[in-house]
GROMACS .gro file of C-alpha atoms in nm:
model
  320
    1UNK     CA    1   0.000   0.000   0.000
    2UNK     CA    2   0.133   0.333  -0.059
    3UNK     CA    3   0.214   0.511   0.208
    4UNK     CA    4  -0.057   0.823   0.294
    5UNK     CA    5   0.093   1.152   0.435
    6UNK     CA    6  -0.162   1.148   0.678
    7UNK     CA    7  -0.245   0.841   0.768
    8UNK     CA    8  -0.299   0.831   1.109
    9UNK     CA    9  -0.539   1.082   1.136
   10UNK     CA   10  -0.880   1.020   1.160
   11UNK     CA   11  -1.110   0.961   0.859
   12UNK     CA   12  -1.401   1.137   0.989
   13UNK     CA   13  -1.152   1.511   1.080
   14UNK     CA   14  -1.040   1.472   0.667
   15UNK     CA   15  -1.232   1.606   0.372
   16UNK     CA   16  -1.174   1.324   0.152
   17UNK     CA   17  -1.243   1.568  -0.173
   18UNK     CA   18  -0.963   1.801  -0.075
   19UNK     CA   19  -0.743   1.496  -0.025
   20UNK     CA   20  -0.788   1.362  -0.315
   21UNK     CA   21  -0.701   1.698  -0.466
   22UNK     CA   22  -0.402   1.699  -0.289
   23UNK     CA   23  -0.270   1.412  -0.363
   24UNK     CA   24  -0.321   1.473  -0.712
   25UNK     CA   25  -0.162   1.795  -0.711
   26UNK     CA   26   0.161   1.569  -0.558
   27UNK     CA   27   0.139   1.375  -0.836
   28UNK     CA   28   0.106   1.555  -1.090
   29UNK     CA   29   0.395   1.822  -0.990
   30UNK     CA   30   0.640   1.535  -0.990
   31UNK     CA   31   0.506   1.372  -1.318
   32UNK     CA   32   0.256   1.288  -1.635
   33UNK     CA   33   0.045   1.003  -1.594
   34UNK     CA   34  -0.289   0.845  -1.765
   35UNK     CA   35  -0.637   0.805  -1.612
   36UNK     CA   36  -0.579   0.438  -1.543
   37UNK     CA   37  -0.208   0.512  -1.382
   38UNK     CA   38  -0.398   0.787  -1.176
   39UNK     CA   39  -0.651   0.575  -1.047
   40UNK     CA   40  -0.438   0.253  -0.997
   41UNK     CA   41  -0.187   0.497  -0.751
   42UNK     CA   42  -0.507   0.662  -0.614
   43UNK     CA   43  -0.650   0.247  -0.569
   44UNK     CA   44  -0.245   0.178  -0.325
   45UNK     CA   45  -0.320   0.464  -0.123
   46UNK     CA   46  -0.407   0.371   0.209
   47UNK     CA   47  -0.676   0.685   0.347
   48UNK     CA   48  -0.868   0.665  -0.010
   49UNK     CA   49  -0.798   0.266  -0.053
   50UNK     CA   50  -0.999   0.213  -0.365
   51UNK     CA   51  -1.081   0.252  -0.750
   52UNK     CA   52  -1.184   0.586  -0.852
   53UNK     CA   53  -1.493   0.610  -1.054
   54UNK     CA   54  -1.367   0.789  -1.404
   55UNK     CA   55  -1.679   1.098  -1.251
   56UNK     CA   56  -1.457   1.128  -0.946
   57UNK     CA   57  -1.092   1.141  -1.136
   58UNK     CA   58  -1.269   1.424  -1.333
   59UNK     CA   59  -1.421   1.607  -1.067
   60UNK     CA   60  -1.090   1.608  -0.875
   61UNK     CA   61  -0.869   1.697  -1.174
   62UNK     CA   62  -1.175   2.014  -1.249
   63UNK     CA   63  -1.105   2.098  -0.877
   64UNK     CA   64  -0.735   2.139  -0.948
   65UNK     CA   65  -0.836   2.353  -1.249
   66UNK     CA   66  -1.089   2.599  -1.046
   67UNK     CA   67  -0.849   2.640  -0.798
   68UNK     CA   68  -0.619   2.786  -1.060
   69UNK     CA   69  -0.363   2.502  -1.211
   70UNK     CA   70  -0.373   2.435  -1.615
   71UNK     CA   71  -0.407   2.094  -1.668
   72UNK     CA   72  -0.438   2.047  -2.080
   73UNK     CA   73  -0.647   1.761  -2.212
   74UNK     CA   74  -0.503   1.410  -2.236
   75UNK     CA   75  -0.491   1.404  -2.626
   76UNK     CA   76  -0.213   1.167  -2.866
   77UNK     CA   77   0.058   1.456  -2.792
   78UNK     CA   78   0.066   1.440  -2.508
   79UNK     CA   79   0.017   1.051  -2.537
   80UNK     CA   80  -0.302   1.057  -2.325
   81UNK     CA   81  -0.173   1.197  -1.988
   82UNK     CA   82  -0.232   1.461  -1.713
   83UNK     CA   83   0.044   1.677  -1.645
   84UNK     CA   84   0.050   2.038  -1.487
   85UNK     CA   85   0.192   2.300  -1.704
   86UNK     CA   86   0.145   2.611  -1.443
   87UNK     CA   87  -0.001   2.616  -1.115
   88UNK     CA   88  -0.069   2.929  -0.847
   89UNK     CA   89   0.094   2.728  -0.598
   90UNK     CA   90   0.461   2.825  -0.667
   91UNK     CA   91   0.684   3.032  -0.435
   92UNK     CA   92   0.742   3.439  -0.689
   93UNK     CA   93   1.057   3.605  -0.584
   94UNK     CA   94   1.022   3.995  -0.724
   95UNK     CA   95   1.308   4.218  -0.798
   96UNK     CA   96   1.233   4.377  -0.453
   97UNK     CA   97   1.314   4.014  -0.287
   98UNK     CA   98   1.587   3.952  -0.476
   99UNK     CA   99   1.777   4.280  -0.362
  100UNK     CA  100   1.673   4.200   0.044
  101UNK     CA  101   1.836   3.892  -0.044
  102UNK     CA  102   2.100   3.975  -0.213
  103UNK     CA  103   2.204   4.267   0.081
  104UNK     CA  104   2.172   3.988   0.317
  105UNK     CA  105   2.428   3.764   0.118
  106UNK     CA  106   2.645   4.083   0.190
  107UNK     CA  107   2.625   4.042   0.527
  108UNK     CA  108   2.728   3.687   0.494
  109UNK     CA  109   3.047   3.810   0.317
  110UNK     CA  110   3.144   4.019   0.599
  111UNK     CA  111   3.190   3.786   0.782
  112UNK     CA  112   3.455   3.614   0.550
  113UNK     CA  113   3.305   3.259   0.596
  114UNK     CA  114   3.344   3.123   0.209
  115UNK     CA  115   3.183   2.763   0.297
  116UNK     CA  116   2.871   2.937   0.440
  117UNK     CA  117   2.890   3.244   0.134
  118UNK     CA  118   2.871   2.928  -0.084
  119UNK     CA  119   2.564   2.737   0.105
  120UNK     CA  120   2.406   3.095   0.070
  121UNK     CA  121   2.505   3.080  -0.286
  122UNK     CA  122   2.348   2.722  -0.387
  123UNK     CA  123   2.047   2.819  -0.219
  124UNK     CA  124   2.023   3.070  -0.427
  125UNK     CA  125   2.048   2.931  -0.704
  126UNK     CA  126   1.733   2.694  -0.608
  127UNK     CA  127   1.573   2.953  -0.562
  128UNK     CA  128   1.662   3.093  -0.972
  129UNK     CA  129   1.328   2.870  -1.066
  130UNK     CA  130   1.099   3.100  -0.895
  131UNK     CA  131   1.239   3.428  -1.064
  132UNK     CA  132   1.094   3.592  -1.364
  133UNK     CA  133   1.286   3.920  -1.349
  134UNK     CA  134   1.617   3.953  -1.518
  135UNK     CA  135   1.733   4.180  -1.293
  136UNK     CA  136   1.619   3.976  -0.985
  137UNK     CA  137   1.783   3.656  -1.164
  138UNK     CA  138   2.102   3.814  -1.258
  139UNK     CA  139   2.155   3.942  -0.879
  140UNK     CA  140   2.099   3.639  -0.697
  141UNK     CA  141   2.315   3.426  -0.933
  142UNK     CA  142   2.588   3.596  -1.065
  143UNK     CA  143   2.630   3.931  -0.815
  144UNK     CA  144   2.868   3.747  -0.575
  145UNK     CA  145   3.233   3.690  -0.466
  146UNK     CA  146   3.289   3.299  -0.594
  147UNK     CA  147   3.064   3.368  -0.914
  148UNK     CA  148   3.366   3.238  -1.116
  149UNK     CA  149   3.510   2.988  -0.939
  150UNK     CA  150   3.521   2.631  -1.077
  151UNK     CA  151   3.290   2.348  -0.814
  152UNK     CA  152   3.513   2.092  -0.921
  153UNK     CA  153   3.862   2.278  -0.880
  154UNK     CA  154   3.682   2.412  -0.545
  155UNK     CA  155   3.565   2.048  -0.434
  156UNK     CA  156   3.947   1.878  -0.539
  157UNK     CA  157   4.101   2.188  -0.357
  158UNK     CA  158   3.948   2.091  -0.002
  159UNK     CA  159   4.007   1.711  -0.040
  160UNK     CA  160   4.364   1.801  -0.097
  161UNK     CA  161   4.378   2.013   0.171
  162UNK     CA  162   4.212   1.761   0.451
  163UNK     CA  163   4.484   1.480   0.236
  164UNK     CA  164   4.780   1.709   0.260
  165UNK     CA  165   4.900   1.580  -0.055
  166UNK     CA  166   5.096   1.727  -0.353
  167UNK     CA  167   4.836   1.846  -0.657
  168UNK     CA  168   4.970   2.026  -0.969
  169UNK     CA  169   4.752   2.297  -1.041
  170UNK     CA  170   4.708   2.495  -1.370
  171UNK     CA  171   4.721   2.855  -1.296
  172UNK     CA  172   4.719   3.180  -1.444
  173UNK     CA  173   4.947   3.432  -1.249
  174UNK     CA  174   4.937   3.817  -1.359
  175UNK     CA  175   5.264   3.780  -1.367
  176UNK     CA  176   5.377   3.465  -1.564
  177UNK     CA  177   5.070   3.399  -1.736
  178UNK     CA  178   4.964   3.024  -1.718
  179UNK     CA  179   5.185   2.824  -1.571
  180UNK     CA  180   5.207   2.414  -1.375
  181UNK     CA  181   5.272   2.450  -1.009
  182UNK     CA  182   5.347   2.181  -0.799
  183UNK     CA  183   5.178   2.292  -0.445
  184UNK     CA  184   5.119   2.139  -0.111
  185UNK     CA  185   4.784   2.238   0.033
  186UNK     CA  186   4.694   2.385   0.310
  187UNK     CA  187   4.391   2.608   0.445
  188UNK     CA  188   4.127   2.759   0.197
  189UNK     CA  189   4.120   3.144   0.301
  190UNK     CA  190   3.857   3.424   0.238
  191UNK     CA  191   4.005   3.796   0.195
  192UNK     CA  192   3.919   4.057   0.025
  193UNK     CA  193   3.622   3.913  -0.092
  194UNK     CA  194   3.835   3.618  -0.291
  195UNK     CA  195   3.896   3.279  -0.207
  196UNK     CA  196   4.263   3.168  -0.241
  197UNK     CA  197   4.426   2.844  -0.096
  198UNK     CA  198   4.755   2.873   0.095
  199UNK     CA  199   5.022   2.626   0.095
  200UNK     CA  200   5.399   2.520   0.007
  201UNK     CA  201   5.523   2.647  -0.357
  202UNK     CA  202   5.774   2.359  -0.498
  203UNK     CA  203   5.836   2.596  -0.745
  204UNK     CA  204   5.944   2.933  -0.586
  205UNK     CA  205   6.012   2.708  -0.210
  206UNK     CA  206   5.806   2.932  -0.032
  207UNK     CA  207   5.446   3.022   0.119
  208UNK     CA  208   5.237   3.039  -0.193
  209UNK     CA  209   4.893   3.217  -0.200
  210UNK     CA  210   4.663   3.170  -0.522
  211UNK     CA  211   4.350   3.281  -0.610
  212UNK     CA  212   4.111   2.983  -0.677
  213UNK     CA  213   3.915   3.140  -0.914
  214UNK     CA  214   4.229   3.166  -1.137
  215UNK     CA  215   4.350   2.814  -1.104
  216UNK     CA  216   4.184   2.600  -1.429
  217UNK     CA  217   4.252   2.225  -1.299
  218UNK     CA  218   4.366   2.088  -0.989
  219UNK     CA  219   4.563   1.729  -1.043
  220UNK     CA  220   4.678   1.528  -0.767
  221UNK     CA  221   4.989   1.376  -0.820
  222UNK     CA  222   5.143   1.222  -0.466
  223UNK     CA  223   4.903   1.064  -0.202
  224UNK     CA  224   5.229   0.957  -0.012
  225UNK     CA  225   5.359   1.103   0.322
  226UNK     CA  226   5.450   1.461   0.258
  227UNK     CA  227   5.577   1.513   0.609
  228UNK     CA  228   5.934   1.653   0.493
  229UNK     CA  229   5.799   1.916   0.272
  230UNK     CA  230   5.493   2.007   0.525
  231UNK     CA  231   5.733   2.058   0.784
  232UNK     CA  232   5.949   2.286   0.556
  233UNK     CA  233   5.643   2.504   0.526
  234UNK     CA  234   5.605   2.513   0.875
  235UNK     CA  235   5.924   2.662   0.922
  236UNK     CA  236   5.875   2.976   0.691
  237UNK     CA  237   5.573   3.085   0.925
  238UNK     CA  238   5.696   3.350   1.142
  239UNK     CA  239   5.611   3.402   1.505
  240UNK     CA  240   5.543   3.742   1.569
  241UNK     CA  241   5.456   3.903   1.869
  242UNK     CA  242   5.301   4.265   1.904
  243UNK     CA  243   5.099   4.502   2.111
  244UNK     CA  244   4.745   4.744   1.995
  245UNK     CA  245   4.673   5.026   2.226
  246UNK     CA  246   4.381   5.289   2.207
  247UNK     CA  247   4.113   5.215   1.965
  248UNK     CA  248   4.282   4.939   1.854
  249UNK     CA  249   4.294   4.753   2.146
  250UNK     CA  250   3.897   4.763   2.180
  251UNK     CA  251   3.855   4.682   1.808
  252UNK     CA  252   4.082   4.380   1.763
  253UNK     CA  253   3.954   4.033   1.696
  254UNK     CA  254   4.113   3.704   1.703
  255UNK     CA  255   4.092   3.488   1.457
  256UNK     CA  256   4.266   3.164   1.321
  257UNK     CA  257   4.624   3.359   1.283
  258UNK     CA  258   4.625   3.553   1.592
  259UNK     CA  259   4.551   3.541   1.955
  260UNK     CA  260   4.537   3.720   2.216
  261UNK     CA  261   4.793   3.621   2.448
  262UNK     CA  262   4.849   3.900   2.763
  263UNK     CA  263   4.550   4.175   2.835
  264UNK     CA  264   4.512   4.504   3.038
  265UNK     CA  265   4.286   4.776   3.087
  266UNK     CA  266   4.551   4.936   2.836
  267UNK     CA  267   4.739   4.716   2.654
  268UNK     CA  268   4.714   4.386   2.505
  269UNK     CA  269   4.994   4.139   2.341
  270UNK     CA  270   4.877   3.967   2.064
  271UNK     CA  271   5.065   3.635   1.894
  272UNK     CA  272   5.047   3.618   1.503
  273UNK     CA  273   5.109   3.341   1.258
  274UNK     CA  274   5.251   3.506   0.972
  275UNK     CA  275   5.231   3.297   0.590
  276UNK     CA  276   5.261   3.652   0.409
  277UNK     CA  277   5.494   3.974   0.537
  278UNK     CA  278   5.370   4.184   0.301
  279UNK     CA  279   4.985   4.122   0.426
  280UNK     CA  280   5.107   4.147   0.738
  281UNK     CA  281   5.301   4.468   0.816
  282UNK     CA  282   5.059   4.662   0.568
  283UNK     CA  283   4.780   4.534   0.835
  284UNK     CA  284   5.067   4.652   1.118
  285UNK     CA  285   5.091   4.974   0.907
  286UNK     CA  286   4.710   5.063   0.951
  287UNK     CA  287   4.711   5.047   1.315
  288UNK     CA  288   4.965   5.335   1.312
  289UNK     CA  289   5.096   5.465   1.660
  290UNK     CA  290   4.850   5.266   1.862
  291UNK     CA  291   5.098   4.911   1.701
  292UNK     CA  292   5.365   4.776   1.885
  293UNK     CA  293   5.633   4.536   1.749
  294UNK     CA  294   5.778   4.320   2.092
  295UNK     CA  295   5.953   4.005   1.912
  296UNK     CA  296   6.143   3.880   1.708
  297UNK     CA  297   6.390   4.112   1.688
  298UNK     CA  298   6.499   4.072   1.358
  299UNK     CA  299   6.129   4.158   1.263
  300UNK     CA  300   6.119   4.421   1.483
  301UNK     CA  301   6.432   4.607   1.328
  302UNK     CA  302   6.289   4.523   0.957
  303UNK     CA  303   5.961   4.683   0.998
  304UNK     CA  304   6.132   5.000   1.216
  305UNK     CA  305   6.340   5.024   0.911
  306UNK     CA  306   5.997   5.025   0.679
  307UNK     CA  307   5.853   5.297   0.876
  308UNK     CA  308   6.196   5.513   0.847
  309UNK     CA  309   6.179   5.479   0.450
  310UNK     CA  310   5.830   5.611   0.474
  311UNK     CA  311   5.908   5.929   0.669
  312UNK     CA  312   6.161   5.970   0.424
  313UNK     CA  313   5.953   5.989   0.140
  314UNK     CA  314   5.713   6.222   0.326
  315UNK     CA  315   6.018   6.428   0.392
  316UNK     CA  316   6.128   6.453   0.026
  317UNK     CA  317   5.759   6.517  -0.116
  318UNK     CA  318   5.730   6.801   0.166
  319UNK     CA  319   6.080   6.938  -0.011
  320UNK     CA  320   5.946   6.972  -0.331
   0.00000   0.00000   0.00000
């Protein structure tokens, strides 16, 4: 018997009319089927449990049509079945909708979470059946940070990166052009609103940082023990240890590179990862006077030696 979605209610609480028109509707939204196919399913179900008269199939299928579905006539196109070719039933997203949800996917952005921007996204583009508009379809499906990136290089990237195994990936630099890199995996990173994947360069032996949307395939090529090489890119990230006071101290926020590691009313001492200088000191750079380099040293003296060419340039512009 097939199973009824409401079975275990009552008989005498249930219209049986507006079941049957129900259950129809089900039917029909998922496929085509003849009179005889209609009333054999209608004959498994357990609430109506029996033939339909061919009065009754008719009266339920005129129901349907009242209550505002378009049901053509079985005829030898349409080899002799029902089918539903628009109903009133169906979810309408308007232009208007589409822009509250779009400015809500914005909010998603900021808060640099790619895997959830892309659960956003695929819902999304469910929801591109229900849009008539253009405008509204156009805004939902393509106005968004990942719009270009490949599923499958996406889907290989974050196997290889839970793996930790060597892929050679087929990328287009601004700087080389295309070009094979041989590159060890390791975090998949939102910034800027693009996604990149960090990891070991075999190429250039260093921290490498490449925008997914750029790379064309993703190949893995070694499913061995990369220990050696991981633990090469372990060493190039740098330890560095700083301190934010004033407004920067109340709008800091840790996150998977940095923590917090010493706090006062004042002061607090942070502890940052580092995979890429540059990134870094420019984010150093912004907190101006209220940033603090403690250790290493050698950092220390490099960035103190960054801020000194800057003041020179201000000096020299001031000159002229």
């Amino acid at each position: 018997m097939l199973k009824s979605p409401i079975r275990d209610i009552k008989e005498n609480v249930i219209s049986k009319t507006g079941y049957r028109a129900l259950f129809l509707l089900r039917l029909l939204l998922t496929s085509s089927y003849t009179r005889e196919e209609l009333s054999e399913i209608f004959a498994k179900d357990s609430f109506i449990g029996k033939d339909l008269s061919d009065d009754t199939i008719t009266n339920t299928i005129n129901t349907l049509r009242s209550a505002g579905c378009i049901i053509p006539k079985p005829n030898k196109k349409n080899n002799f079945k029902y089918s539903i070719t628009s109903h009133p039933f169906s979810l309408k997203i308007s232009e208007s909708n589409a822009f509250y949800l779009h400015e809500l996917r914005k909010g998603v952005i900021a808060t640099g979470d790619w895997q959830l921007i892309d659960s956003v996204n695929n819902l999304y583009k469910k929801l591109a059946g229900f849009i008539s508009d253009k405008y509204a379809l156009e805004l939902l499906t393509t106005k968004h940070p990942l719009k270009d990136i490949d599923k499958k290089v996406l889907q290989d990237l974050i196997i290889a990166t839970k793996q930790k195994c060597t892929v050679n990936i087929h990328y287009r630099s601004a700087k080389n052009g295309w070009e094979d890199l041989s590159f060890l995996p390791d975090f998949i990173e939102f910034e800027n609103e693009k996604l990149y994947v960090w990891g070991y360069s075999y190429k250039y032996e260093n921290i490498g940082y490449l925008r997914i949307d750029k790379i064309k395939s993703v190949t893995q090529i070694e499913y061995g023990n990369n220990k050696e090489i991981y633990e090469k890119y372990l060493g190039l990230i740098k330890k560095v240890r700083y301190a934010l006071t004033g407004l920067a101290l109340h709008t800091f926020q840790e996150n998977r590179f940095e923590h917090i590691i010493s706090k006062s009313d004042s002061t607090i001492i942070i502890e940052a990862s580092v995979y890429s200088e540059f990134n870094f000191i420019q984010k150093l750079l912004s907190y101006g006077a209220e940033c603090k380099i403690i250790a290493p040293q050698e950092f220390k003296d490099k960035f103190v030696k960054i801020l000194k060419s800057i003041r020179a340039e201000y000096e020299k512009n001031d000159q002229t």
